[in-house]
Coordinates of C-alpha atoms and ligand atoms in Angstrom, one line a residue:
X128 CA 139.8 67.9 85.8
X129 CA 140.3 70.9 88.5
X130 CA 137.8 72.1 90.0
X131 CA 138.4 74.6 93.2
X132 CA 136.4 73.5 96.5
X133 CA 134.4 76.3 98.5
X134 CA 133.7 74.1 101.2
X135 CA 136.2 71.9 103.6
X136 CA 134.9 69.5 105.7
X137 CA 137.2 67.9 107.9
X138 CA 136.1 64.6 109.9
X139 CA 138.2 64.5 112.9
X140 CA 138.8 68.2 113.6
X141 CA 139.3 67.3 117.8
X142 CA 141.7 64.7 116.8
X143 CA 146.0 64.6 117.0
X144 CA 146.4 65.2 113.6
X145 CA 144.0 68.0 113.1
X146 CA 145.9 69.9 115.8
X147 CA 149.5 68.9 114.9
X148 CA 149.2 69.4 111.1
X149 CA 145.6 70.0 109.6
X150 CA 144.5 73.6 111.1
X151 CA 148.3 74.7 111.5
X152 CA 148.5 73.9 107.7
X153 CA 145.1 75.4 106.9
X154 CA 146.2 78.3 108.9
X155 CA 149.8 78.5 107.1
X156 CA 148.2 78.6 103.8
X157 CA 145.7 81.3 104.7
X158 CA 148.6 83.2 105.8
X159 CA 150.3 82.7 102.3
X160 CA 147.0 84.1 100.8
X161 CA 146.8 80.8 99.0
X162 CA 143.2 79.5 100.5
X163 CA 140.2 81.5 98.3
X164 CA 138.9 84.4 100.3
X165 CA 135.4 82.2 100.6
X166 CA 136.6 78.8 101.4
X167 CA 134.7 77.8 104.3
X168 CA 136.1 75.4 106.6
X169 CA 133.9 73.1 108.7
X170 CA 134.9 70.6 111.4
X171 CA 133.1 67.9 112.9
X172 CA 133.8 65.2 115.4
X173 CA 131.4 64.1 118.3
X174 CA 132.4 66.5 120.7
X175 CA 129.5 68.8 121.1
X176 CA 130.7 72.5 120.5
X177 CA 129.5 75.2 118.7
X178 CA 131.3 77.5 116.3
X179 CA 132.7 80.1 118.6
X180 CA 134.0 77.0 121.0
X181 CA 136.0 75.3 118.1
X182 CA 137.7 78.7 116.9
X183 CA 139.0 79.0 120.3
X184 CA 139.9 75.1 120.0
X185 CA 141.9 75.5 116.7
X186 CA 143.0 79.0 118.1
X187 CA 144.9 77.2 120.9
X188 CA 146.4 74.0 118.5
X189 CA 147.4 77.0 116.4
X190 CA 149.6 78.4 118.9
X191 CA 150.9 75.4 120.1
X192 CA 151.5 73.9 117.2
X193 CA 152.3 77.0 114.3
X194 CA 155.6 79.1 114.6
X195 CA 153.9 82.2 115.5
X196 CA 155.8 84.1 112.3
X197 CA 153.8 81.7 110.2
X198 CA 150.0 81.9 111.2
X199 CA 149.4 85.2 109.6
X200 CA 146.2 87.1 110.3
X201 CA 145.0 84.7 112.9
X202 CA 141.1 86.1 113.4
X203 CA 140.7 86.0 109.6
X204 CA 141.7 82.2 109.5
X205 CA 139.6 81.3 112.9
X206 CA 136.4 83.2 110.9
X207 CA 136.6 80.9 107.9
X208 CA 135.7 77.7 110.8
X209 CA 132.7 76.6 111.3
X210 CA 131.9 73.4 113.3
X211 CA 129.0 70.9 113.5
X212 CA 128.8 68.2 115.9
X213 CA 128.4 64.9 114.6
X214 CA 128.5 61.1 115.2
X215 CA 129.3 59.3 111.7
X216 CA 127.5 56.5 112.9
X217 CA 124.3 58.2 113.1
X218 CA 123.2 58.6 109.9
X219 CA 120.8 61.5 110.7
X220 CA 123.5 63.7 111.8
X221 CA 124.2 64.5 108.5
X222 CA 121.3 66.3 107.6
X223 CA 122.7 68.7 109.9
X224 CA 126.1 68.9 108.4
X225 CA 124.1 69.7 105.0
X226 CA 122.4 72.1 106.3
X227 CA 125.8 73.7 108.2
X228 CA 127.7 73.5 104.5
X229 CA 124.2 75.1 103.0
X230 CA 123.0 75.1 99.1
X231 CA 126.1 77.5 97.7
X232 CA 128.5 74.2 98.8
X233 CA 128.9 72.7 95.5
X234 CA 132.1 71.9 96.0
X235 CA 133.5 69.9 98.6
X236 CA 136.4 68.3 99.7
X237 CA 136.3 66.0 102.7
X238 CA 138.9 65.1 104.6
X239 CA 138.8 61.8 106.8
X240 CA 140.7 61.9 109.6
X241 CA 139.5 59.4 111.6
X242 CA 140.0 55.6 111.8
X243 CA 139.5 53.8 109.1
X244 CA 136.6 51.9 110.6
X245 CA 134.2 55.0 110.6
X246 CA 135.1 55.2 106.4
X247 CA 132.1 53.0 105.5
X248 CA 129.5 55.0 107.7
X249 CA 130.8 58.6 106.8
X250 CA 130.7 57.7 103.3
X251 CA 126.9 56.3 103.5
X252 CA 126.0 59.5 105.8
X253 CA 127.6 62.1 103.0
X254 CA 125.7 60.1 100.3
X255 CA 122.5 60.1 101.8
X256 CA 122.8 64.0 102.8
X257 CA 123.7 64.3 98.9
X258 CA 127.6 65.6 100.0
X259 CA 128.8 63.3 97.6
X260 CA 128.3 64.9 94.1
X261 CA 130.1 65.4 91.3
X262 CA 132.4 68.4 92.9
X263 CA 132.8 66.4 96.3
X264 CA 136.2 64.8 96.6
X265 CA 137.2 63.0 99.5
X266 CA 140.6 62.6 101.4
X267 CA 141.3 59.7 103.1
X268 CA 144.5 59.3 106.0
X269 CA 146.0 55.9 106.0
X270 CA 145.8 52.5 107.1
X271 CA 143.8 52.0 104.7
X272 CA 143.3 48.5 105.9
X273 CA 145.7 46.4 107.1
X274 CA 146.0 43.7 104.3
X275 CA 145.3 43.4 101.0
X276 CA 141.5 41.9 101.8
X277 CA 140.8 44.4 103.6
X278 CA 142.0 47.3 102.2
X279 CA 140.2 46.1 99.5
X280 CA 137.1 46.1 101.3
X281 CA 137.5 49.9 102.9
X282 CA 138.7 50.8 98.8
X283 CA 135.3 48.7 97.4
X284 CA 133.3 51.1 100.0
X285 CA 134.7 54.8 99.1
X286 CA 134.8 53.6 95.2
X287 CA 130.4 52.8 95.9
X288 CA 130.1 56.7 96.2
X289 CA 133.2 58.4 94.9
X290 CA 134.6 57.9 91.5
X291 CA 138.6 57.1 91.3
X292 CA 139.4 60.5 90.3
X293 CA 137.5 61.8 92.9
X294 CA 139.2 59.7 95.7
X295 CA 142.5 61.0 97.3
X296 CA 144.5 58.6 99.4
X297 CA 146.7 60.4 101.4
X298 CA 151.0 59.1 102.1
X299 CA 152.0 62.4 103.1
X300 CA 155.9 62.0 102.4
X301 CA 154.2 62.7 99.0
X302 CA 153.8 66.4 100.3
X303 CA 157.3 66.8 101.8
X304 CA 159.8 69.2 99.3
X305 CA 162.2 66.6 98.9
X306 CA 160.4 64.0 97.5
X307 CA 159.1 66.0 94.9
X308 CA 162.4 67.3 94.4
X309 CA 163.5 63.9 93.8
X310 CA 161.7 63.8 90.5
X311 CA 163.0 67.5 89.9
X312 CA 166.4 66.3 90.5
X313 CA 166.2 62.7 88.1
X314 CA 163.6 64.0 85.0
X315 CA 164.5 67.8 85.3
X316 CA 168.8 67.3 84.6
X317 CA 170.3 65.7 82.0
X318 CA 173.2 64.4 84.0
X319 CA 171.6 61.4 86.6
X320 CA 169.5 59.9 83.7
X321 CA 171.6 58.1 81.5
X322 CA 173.3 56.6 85.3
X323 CA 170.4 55.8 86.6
X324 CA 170.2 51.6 85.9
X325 CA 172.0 48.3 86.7
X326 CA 174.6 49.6 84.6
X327 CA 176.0 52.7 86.6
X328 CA 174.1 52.2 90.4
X329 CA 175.3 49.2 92.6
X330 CA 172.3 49.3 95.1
X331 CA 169.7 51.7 97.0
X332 CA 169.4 52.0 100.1
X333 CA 166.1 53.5 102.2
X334 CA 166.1 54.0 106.0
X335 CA 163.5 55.1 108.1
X336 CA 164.3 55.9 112.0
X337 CA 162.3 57.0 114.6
X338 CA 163.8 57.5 117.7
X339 CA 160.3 56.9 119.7
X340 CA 158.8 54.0 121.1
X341 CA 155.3 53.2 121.4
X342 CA 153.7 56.6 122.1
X343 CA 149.6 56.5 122.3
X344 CA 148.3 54.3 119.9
X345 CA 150.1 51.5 121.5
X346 CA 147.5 48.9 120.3
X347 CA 147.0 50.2 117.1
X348 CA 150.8 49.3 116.4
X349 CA 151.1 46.3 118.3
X350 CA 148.3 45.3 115.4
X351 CA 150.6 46.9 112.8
X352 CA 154.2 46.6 113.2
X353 CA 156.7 48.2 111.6
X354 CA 156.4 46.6 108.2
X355 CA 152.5 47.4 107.6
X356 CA 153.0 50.7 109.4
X357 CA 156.0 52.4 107.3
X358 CA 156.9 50.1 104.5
X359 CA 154.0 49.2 103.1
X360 CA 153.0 53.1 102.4
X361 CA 156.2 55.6 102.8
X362 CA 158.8 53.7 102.3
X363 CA 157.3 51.6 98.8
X364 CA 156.0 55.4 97.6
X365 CA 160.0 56.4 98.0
X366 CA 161.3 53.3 96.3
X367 CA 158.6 53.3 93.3
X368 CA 159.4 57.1 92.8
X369 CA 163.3 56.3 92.5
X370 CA 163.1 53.5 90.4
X371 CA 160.1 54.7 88.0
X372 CA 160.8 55.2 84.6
X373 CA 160.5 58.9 83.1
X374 CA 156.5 59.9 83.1
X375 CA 155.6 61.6 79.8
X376 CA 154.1 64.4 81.9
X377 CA 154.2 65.6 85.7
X378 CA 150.6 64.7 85.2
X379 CA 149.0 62.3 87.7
X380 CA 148.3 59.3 85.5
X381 CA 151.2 59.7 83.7
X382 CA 153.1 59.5 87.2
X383 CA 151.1 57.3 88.9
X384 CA 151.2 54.5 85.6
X385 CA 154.8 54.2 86.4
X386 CA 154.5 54.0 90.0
X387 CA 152.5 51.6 90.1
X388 CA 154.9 49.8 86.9
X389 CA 157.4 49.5 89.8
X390 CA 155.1 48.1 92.7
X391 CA 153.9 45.2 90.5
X392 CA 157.9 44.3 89.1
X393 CA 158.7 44.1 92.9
X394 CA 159.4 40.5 93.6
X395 CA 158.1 38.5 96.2
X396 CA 161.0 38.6 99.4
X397 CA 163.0 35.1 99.5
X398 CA 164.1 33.5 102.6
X399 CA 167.0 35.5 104.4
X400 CA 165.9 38.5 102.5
X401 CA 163.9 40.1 105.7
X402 CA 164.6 40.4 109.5
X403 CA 162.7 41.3 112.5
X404 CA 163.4 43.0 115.4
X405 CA 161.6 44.2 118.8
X406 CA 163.5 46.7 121.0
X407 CA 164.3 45.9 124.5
X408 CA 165.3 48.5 126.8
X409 CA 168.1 50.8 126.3
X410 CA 169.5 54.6 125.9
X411 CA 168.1 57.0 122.9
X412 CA 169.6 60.1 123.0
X413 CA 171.0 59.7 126.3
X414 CA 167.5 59.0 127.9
X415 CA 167.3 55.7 129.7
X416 CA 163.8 54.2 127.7
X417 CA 161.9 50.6 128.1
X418 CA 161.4 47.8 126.2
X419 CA 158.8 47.6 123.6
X420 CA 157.4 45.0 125.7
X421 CA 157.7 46.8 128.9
X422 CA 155.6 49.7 127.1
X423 CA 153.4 47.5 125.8
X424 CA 152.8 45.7 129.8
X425 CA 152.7 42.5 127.6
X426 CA 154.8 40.0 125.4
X427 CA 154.1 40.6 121.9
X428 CA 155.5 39.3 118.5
X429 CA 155.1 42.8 116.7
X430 CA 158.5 43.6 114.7
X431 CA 159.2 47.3 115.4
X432 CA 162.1 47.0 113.0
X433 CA 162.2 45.4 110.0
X434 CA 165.5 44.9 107.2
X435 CA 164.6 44.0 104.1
X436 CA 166.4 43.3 100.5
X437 CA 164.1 43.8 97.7
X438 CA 164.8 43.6 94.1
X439 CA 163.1 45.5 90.8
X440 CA 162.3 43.1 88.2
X441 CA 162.6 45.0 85.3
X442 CA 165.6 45.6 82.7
X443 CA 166.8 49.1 84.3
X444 CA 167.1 47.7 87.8
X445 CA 168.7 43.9 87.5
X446 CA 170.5 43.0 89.9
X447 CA 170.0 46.1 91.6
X448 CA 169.1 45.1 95.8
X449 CA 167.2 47.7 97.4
X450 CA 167.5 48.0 101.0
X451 CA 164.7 49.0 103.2
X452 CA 165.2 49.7 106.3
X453 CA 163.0 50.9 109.6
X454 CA 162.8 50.7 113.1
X455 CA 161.2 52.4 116.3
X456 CA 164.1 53.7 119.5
X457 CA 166.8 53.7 116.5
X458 CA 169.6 55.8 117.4
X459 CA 168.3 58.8 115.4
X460 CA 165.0 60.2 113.9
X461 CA 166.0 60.0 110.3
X462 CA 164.5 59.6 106.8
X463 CA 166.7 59.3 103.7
X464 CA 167.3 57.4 100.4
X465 CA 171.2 56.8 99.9
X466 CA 171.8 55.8 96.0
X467 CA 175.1 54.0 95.8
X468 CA 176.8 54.3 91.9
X469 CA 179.4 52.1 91.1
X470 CA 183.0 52.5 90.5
X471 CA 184.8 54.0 87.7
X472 CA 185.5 51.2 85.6
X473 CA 189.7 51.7 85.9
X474 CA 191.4 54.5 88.2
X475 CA 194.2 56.1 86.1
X476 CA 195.4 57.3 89.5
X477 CA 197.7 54.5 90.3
X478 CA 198.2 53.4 94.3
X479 CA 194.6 55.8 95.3
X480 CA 192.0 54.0 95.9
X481 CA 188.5 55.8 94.5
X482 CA 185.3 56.1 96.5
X483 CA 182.6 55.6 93.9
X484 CA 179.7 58.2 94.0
X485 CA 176.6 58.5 96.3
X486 CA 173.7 60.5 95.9
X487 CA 172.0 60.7 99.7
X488 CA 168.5 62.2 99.8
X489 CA 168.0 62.8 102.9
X490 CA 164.0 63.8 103.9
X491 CA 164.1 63.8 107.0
X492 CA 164.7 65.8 109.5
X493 CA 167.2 67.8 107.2
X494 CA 165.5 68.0 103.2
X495 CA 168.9 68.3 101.9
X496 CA 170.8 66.4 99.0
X497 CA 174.2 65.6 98.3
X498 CA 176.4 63.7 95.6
X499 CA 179.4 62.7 96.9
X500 CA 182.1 63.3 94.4
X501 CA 186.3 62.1 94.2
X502 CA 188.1 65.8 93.8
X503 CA 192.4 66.0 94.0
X504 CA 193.4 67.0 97.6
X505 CA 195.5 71.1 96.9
X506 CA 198.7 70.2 97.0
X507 CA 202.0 70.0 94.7
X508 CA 201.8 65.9 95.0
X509 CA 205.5 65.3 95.1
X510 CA 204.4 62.0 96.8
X511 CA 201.4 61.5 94.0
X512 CA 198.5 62.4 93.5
X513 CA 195.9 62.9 96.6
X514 CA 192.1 61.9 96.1
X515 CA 189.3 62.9 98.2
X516 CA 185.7 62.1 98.3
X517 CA 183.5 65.6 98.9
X518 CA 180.1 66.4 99.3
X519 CA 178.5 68.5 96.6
X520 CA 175.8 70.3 98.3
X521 CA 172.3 70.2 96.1
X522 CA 171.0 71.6 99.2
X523 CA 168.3 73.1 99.6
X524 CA 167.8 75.6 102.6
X525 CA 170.6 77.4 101.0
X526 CA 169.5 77.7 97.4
X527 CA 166.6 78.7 98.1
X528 CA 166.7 80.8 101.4
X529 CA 164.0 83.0 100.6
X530 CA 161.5 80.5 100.1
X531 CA 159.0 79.2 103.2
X532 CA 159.3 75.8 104.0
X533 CA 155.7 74.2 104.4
X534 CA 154.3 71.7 105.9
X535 CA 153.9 68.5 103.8
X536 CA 149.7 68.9 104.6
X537 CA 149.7 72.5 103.1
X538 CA 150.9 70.8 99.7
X539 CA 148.4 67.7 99.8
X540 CA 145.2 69.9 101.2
X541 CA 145.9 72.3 98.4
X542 CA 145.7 69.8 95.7
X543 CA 142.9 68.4 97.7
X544 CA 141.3 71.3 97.5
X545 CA 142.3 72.1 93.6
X546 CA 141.3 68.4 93.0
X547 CA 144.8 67.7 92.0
X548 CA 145.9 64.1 92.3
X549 CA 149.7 63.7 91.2
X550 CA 150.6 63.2 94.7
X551 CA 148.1 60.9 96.0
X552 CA 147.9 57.0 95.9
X553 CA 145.7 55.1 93.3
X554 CA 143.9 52.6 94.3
X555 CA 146.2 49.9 92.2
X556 CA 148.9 51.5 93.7
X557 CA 148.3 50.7 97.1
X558 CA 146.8 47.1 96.1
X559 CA 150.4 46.3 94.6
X560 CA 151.8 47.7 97.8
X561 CA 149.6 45.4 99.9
X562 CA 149.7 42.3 97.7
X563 CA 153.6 42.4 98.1
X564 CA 153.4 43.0 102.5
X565 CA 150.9 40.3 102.4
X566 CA 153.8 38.0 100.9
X567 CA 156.4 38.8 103.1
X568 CA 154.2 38.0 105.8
X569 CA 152.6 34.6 104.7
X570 CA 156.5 33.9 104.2
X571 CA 157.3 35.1 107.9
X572 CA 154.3 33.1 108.4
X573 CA 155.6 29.6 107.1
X574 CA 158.8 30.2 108.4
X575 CA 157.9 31.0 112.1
X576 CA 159.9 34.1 112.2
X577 CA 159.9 35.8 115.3
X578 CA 161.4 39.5 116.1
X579 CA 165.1 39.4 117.2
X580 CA 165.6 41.6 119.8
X581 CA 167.8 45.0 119.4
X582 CA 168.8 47.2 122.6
X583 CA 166.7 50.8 122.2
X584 CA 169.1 53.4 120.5
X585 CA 171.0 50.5 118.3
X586 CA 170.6 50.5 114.8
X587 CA 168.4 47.5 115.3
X588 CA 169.3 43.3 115.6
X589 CA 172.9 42.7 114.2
X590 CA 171.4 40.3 111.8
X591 CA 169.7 43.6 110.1
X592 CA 172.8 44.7 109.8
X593 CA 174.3 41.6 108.7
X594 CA 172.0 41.2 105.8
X595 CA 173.3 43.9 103.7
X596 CA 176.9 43.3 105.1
X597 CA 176.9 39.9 103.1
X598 CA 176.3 41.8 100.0
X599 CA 179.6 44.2 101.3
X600 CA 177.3 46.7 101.4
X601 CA 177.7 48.9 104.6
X602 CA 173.9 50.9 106.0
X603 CA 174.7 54.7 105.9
X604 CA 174.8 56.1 109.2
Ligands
NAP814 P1 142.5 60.7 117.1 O1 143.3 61.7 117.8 O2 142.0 59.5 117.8 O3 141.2 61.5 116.5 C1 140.1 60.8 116.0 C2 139.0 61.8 115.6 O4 137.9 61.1 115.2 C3 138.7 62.7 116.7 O5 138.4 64.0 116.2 C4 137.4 62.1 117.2 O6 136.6 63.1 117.8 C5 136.8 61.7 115.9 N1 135.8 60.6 116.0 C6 135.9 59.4 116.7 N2 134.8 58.7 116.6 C7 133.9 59.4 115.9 C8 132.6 59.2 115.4 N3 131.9 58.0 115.7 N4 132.0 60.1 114.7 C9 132.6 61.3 114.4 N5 133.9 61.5 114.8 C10 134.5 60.6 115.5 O7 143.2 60.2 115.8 P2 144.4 61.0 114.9 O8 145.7 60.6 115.5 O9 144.0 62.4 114.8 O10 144.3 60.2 113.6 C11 143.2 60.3 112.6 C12 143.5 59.4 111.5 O11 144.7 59.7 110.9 C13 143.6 57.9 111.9 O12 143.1 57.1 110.9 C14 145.1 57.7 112.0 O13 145.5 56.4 111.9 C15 145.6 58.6 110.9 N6 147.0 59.1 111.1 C16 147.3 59.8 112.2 C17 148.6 60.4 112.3 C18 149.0 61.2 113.5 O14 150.1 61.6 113.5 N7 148.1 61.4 114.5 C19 149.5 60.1 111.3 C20 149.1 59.4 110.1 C21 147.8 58.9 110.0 P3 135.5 62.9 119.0 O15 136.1 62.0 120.0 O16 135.2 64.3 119.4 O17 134.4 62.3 118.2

């Protein structure tokens, strides 16, 4: 059921990712015309300011973080916020937020951005204040937990005051183009289809690089690592949406039901089938960096790389590895799915060898996609035939050059807004997700694994490397 909100409360509106993305995407889409002339924003955090003080706040995120071309009538966006100071732990500051959203807010969708530990108490406050009626929706950022238990727990406390379809879990490679062009590409053509199984694809392959180290939440990490922080989310959310079968609709339960068909045919990771790595100190981008350890000032046994070969247990995908693959300080900052087919079954081109097809999807920091295809080499072949493997270009910055790109935020605080859920996590979604982590690291558990360590700006510990190599599978670089 849609329903449009008229009110937007955002919890966190001082914080890094209100700056960075959440008032430059607010803005971008009040520039687009696409926010309803009476949406009214409101922002709350503990810093005391009043309503004239956070304008010029979001005012100055919006020019440091919003291509100037993009924010559109600027004074008409800042007039839409409004901002009440606010502890969630007090519950009587919420009587004041109700009062600051007023009786016309009958719909309203709340957007958490804050830690996960201030969930419980903002949920309780918006209760009590009566923010938590039937048009409320709420948005929440991740971790949402950082285990199974409890993300289960933080899950058991939203699901006390807000109905499933109400709730709105937020992996915000959901919002980026090319991951919704991914199910474009697969359910909208006739041509990947009938070669997308055992039968036609050899493996997948999913990398996620980041070129940076620690940053600011340092603790926060060293609590996480790299397979809670970016497997257990993105990079499960890109596998399930490859390997899904075809949703009747591009409804949300029809999309989510086979998401979540994938996360629970995920079996558990064997011995060998993971490794872990810590970066020590070392060149990215020509930039002499530290150690995670050096960044850290301690000794830690926090993987900031993890390699793992994970398997769908289902008939389309047997026998089918998927590679994951992440790290922090990895030679570049890159996100993309590589989906290796397998070779024509016997070349009539005699003496030339043929490359078997790749579709690469890459997400970030390029959204482009290309299918690698064999094509003859121009030529009068008086020594044979010549054979070439070329990129056909899906891309899109080309095809569709007039269109704005957006920020993967606008997308997902739109639907929030429209109460649209197709590209937000169900709760059994990210249960599966957490009850397959949890695995891997009760295994890492028995077996004592400790992180290998991998020089900054390498593609991680050669053994990560080595654990597709056995297959004679090579990582895409
Ligand atoms: P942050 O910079 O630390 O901001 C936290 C916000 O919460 C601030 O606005 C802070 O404002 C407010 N806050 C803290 N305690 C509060 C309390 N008791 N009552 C009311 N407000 C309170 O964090 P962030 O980086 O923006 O991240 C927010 C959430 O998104 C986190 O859960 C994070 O893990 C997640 N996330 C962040 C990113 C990112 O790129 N930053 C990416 C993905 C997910 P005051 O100090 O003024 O109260």
């Amino acid at each position: 059921m849609r329903s449009r909100a008229d009110t937007l409360l955002l919890f966190g509106a001082t914080g890094d990712l209100a700056q960075r993305m959440l008032l430059p995407s607010l803005c971008a889409l009040n520039a687009g015309g696409l926010l309803d002339p009476n949406l009214k924003i409101i922002g709350t955090a503990r810093t005391a300011m009043d309503d004239a003080e956070f304008r010029n706040f979001a005012r100055a995120a919006l020019e440091k973080f919003l291509p100037a071309e993009r924010r559109g009538p600027i004074a008409e966006f800042l007039n839409r916020l409004h901002y009440q100071p606010l502890d969630v732990t007090n519950p009587d500051s919420f009587t004041e937020l109700a009062a600051k959203v007023g009786p016309e807010g009958k719909r309203v969708a709340i957007f958490l951005s804050t830690a996960p530990s201030l969930f419980e108490p903002t949920i309780r406050g918006l209760e009590a204040a009566g923010l938590a009626g039937d048009g409320s929706r709420i948005g929440l950022e991740k971790p949402l937990g950082l285990d199974l238990a409890s993300s289960r727990e933080i899950n058991d406390a939203v699901a006390s005051a807000f109905p499933e379809r109400r709730i709105f879990r937020i992996d915000h490679y959901l919002g980026k183009e090319t991951v919704q062009n991914l199910l474009a590409l697969r359910f909208a053509n006739i041509l990947f289809e009938p070669l997308w199984n055992a039968q036609h694809i050899e493996h997948v392959q999913i990398t996620v690089g980041e070129t940076v180290g620690l940053e600011k939440r340092a603790d926060f990490y060293d609590q996480t690592g790299a397979l809670r922080d970016m497997v257990q989310n993105h990079m499960l959310q890109l596998l399930s949406l490859v390997a899904m079968e075809p949703p009747s609709s591009f409804e949300s339960e029809a999309v989510r039901d086979e998401k979540v068909k994938v996360l629970r045919a995920l079996r558990p990771v064997g011995r060998g089938e993971s490794v872990t790595g810590q970066y020590r100190g070392g060149a990215v981008g020509g930039q002499i960096v530290p150690g995670y350890d050096e960044e850290l000032g301690r000794e830690s046994e926090t993987e900031t790389f993890v390699a793992i070969k994970a398997h769908v247990d289902n008939w389309r995908w047997k026998g089918v590895p998927f590679y994951l693959r992440t790290g922090k300080r990895m030679p570049k900052r890159v996100t993309e799915i590589l989906v290796q087919f397998r070779d024509v079954p016997h070349s009539i081109f005699k003496g030339v060898q043929t490359k078997p097809n790749k579709l690469l999807i890459g997400i970030q920091p390029e959204e482009n996609i290309t299918l690698s295809l064999m094509a003859k080499v121009p030529g009068l072949d008086r020594d044979g035939i010549a054979l070439r493997e070329v990129p056909l270009d899906i891309a899109m910055p080309d095809a569709f050059s007039g269109k704005e790109r957006r920020i993967a935020y606008e997308r997902l605080l739109l639907d929030l807004i429209d109460m649209d859920q197709t590209l937000f996590v169900r709760r059994d979604e990210v249960e599966a997700q957490w009850a397959w982590v949890d695995k891997i690291r009760e295994l890492w558990g028995e077996e004592r694994l400790t992180p290998k360590t991998y020089a900054a700006g390498s593609w991680g510990p050669s053994a990560g490397i080595a654990l597709a190599e056995r297959d004679g599978v090579t990582w895409h670089e």
